[in-house]
PDB file of C-alpha atoms in Angstrom:
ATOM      1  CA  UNK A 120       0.014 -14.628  17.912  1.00  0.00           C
ATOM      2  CA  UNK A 121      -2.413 -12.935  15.965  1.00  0.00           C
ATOM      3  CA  UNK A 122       0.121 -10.717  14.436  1.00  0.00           C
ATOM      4  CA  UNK A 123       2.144 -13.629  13.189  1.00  0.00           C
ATOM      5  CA  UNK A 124      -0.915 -15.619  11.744  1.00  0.00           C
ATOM      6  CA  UNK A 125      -2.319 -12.376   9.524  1.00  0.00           C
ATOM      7  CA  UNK A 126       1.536 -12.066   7.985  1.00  0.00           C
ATOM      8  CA  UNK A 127       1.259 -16.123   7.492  1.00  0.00           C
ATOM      9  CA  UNK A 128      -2.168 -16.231   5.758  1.00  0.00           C
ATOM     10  CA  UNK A 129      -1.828 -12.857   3.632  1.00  0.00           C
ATOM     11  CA  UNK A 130       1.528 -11.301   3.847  1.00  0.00           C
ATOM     12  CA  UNK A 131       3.732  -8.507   5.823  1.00  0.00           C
ATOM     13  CA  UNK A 132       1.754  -6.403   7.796  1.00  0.00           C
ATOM     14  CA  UNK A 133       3.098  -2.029   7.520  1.00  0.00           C
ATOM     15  CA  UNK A 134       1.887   0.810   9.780  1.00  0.00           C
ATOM     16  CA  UNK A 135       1.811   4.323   9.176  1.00  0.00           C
ATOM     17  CA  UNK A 136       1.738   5.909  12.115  1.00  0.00           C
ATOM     18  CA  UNK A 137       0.208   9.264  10.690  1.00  0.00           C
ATOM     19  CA  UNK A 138      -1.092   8.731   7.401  1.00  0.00           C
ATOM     20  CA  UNK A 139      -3.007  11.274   4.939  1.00  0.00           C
ATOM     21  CA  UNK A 140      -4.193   8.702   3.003  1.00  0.00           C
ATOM     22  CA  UNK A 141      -7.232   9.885   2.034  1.00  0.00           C
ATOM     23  CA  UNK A 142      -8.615   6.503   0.534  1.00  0.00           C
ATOM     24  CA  UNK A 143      -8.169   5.258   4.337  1.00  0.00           C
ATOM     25  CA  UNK A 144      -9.689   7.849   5.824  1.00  0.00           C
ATOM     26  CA  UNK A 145     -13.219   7.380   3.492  1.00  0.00           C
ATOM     27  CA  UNK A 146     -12.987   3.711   4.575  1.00  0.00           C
ATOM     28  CA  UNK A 147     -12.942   4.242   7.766  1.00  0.00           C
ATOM     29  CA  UNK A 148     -15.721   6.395   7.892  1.00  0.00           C
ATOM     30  CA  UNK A 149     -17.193   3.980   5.956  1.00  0.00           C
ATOM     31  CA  UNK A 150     -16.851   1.286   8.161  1.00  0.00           C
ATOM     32  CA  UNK A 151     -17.609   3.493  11.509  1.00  0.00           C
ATOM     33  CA  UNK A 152     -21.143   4.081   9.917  1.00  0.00           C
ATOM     34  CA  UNK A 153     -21.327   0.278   8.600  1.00  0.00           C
ATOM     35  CA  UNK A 154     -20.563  -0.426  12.104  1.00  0.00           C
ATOM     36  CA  UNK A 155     -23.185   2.417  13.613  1.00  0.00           C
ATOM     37  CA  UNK A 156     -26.046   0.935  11.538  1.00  0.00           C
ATOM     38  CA  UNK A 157     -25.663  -2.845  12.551  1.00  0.00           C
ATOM     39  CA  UNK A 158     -25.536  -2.050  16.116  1.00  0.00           C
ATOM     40  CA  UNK A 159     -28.266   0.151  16.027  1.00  0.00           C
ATOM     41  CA  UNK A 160     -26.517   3.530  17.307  1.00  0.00           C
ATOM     42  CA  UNK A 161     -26.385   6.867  15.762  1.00  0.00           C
ATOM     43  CA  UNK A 162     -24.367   6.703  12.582  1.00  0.00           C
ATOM     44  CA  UNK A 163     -22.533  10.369  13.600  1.00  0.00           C
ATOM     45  CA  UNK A 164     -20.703  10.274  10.369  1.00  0.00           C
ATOM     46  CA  UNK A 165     -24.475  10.460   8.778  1.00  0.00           C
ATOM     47  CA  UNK A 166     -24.319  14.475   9.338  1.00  0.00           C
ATOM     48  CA  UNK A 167     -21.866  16.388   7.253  1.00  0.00           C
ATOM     49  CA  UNK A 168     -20.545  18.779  10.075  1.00  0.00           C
ATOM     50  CA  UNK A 169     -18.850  15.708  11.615  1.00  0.00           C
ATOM     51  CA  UNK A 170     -16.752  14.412   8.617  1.00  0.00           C
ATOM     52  CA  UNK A 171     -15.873  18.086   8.381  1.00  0.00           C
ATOM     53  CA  UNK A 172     -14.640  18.476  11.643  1.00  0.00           C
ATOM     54  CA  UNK A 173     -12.825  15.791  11.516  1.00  0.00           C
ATOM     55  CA  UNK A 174     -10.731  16.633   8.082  1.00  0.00           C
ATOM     56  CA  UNK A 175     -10.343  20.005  10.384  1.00  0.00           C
ATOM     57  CA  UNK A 176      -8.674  18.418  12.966  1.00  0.00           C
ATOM     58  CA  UNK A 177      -6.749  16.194  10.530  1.00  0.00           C
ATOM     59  CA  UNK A 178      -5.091  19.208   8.915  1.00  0.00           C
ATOM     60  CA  UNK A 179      -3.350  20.366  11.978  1.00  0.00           C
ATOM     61  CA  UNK A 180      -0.051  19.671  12.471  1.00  0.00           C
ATOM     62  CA  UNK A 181       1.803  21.260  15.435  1.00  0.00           C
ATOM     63  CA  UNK A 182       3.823  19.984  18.704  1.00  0.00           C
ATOM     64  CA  UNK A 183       0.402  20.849  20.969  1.00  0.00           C
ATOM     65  CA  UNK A 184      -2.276  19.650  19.164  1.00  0.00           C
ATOM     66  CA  UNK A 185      -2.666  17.579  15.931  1.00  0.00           C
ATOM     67  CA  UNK A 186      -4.927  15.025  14.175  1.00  0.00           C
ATOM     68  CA  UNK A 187      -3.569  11.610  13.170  1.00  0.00           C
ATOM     69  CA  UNK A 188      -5.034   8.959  11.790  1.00  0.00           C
ATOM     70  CA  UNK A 189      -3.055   5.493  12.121  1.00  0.00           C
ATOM     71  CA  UNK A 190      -2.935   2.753   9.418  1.00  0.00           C
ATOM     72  CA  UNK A 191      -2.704  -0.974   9.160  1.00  0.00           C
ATOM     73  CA  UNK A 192      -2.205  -2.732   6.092  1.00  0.00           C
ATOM     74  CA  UNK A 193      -1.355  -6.267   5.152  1.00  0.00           C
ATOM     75  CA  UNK A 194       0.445  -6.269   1.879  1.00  0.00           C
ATOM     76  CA  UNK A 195      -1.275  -3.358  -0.147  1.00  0.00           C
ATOM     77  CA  UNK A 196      -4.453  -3.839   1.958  1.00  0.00           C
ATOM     78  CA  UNK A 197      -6.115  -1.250   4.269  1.00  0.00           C
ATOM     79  CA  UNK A 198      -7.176  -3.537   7.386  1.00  0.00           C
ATOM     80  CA  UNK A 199      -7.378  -1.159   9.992  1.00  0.00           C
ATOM     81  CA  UNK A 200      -7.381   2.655  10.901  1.00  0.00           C
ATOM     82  CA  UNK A 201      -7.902   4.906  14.114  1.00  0.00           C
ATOM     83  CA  UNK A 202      -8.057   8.245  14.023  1.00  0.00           C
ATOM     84  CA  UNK A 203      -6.925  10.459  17.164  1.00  0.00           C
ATOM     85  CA  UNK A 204      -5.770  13.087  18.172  1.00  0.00           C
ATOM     86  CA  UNK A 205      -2.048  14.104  19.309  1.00  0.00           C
ATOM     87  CA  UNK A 206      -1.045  16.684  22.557  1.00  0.00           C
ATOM     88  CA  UNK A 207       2.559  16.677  23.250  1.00  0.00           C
ATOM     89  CA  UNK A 208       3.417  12.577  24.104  1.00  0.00           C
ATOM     90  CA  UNK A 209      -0.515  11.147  24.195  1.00  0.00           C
ATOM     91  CA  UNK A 210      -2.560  10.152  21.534  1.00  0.00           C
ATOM     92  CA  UNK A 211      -6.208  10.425  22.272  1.00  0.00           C
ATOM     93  CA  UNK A 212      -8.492   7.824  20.898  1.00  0.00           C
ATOM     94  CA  UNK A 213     -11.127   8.804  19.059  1.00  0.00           C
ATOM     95  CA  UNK A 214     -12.702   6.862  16.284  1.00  0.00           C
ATOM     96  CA  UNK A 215     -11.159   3.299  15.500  1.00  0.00           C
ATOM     97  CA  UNK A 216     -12.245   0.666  12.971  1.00  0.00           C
ATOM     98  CA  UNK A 217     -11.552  -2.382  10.837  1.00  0.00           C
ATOM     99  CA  UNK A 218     -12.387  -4.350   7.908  1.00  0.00           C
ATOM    100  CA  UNK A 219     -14.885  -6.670   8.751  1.00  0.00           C
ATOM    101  CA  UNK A 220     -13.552  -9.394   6.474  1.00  0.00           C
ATOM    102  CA  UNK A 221     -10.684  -9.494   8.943  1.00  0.00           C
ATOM    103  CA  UNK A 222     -11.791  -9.824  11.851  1.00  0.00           C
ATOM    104  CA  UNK A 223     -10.533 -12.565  12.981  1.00  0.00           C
ATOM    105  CA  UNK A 224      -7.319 -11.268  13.157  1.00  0.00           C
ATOM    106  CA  UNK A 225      -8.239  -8.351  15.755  1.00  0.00           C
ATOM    107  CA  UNK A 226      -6.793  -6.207  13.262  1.00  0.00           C
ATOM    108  CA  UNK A 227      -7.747  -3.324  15.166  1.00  0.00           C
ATOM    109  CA  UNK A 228      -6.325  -4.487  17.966  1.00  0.00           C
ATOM    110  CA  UNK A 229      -2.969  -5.162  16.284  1.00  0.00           C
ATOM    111  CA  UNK A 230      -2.882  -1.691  15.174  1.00  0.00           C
ATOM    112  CA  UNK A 231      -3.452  -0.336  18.542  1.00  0.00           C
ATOM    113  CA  UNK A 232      -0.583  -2.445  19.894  1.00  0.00           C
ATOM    114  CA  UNK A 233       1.705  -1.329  16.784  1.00  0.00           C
ATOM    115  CA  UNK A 234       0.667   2.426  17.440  1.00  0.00           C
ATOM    116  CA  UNK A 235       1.938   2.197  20.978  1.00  0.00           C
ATOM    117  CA  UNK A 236       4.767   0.088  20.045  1.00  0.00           C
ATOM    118  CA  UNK A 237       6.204   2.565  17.104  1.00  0.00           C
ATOM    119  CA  UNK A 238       5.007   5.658  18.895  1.00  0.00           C
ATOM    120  CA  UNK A 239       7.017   4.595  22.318  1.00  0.00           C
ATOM    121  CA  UNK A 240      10.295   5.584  20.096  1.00  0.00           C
ATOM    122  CA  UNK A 241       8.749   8.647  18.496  1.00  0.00           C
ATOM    123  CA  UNK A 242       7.902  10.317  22.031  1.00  0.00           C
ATOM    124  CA  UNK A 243       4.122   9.040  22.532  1.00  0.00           C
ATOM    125  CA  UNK A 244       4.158   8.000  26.542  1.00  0.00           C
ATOM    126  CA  UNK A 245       0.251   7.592  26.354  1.00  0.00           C
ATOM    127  CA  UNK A 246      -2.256   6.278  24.023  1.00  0.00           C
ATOM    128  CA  UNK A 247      -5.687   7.553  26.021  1.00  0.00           C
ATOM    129  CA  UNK A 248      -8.619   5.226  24.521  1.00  0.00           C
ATOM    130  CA  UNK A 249     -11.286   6.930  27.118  1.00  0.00           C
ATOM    131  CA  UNK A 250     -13.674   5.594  29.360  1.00  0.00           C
TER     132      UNK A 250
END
C-alpha cells in the first residue's frame, strides 16, 4: 500500500541494491546522527574511527564478505539507505535510515522489503536485522 501511495504522490520509486553513491552514504550518516541526537543516544558517527570503518568495510568486495549499502529513491530523490554487510547469501543489518520528511511512507521499511525482494533473485536467502 505504502509502496503504491509514495509512486502516486511523488513518482517511481528505484533501488540500488549496492550503491557507491557517496552523496547517499553522507546522508545517511547524516540522518543516523540526526536521529542519535533527538533520541538522546550516542551519536556513534560523532567519532571519526567509526565513519572510517565503515568506508573500510564498504570497499570490500568479495563472495565472503562485503559492505553494501542499499538505496531508495523516488524519482531523483534519496529517501532511504541501509548499510550492511554481505557473507555468502545473508545480508547483515547494520545501520538503516530515512528521510524524515518521508516518513510517512515507511520508506525505510519499503526499502527493506525491496532489498529482500531484489536480493531473493540475486542469491540473498537472509536479510539478518539482529536482535
Amino acid at each position: 500500500y505504502k509502496l503504491r501511495k509514495i509512486e502516486r504522490d511523488h513518482g517511481p520509486v528505484r533501488l540500488e541494491l549496492a550503491s557507491d553513491d557517496r552523496a547517499a552514504f553522507d546522508a545517511l550518516i547524516r540522518w543516523k546522527s540526526e536521529q542519535y541526537r533527538q533520541t538522546g543516544l550516542s551519536d556513534v558517527f560523532a567519532f571519526e574511527w567509526t565513519v572510517r570503518l565503515l568506508e573500510r568495510i564498504w570497499s570490500e568486495r568479495n563472495e565472503s564478505f562485503a559492505g553494501w549499502m542499499s538505496t531508495l529513491h523516488v524519482g531523483d530523490r534519496l529517501v532511504a539507505a541501509h548499510f550492511t554487510m554481505r557473507s555468502f547469501g545473508t545480508l547483515h543489518s547494520w545501520f538503516p535510515g530515512y528521510d524524515p520528511e518521508f516518513s510517512k511512507y515507511s520508506p525505510g521499511s519499503l526499502l527493506l522489503y525491496e532489498m529482500a525482494r531484489v536480493g531473493a533473485h540475486i542469491g540473498i536467502k537472509q536479510v539478518d536485522r539482529g536482535t
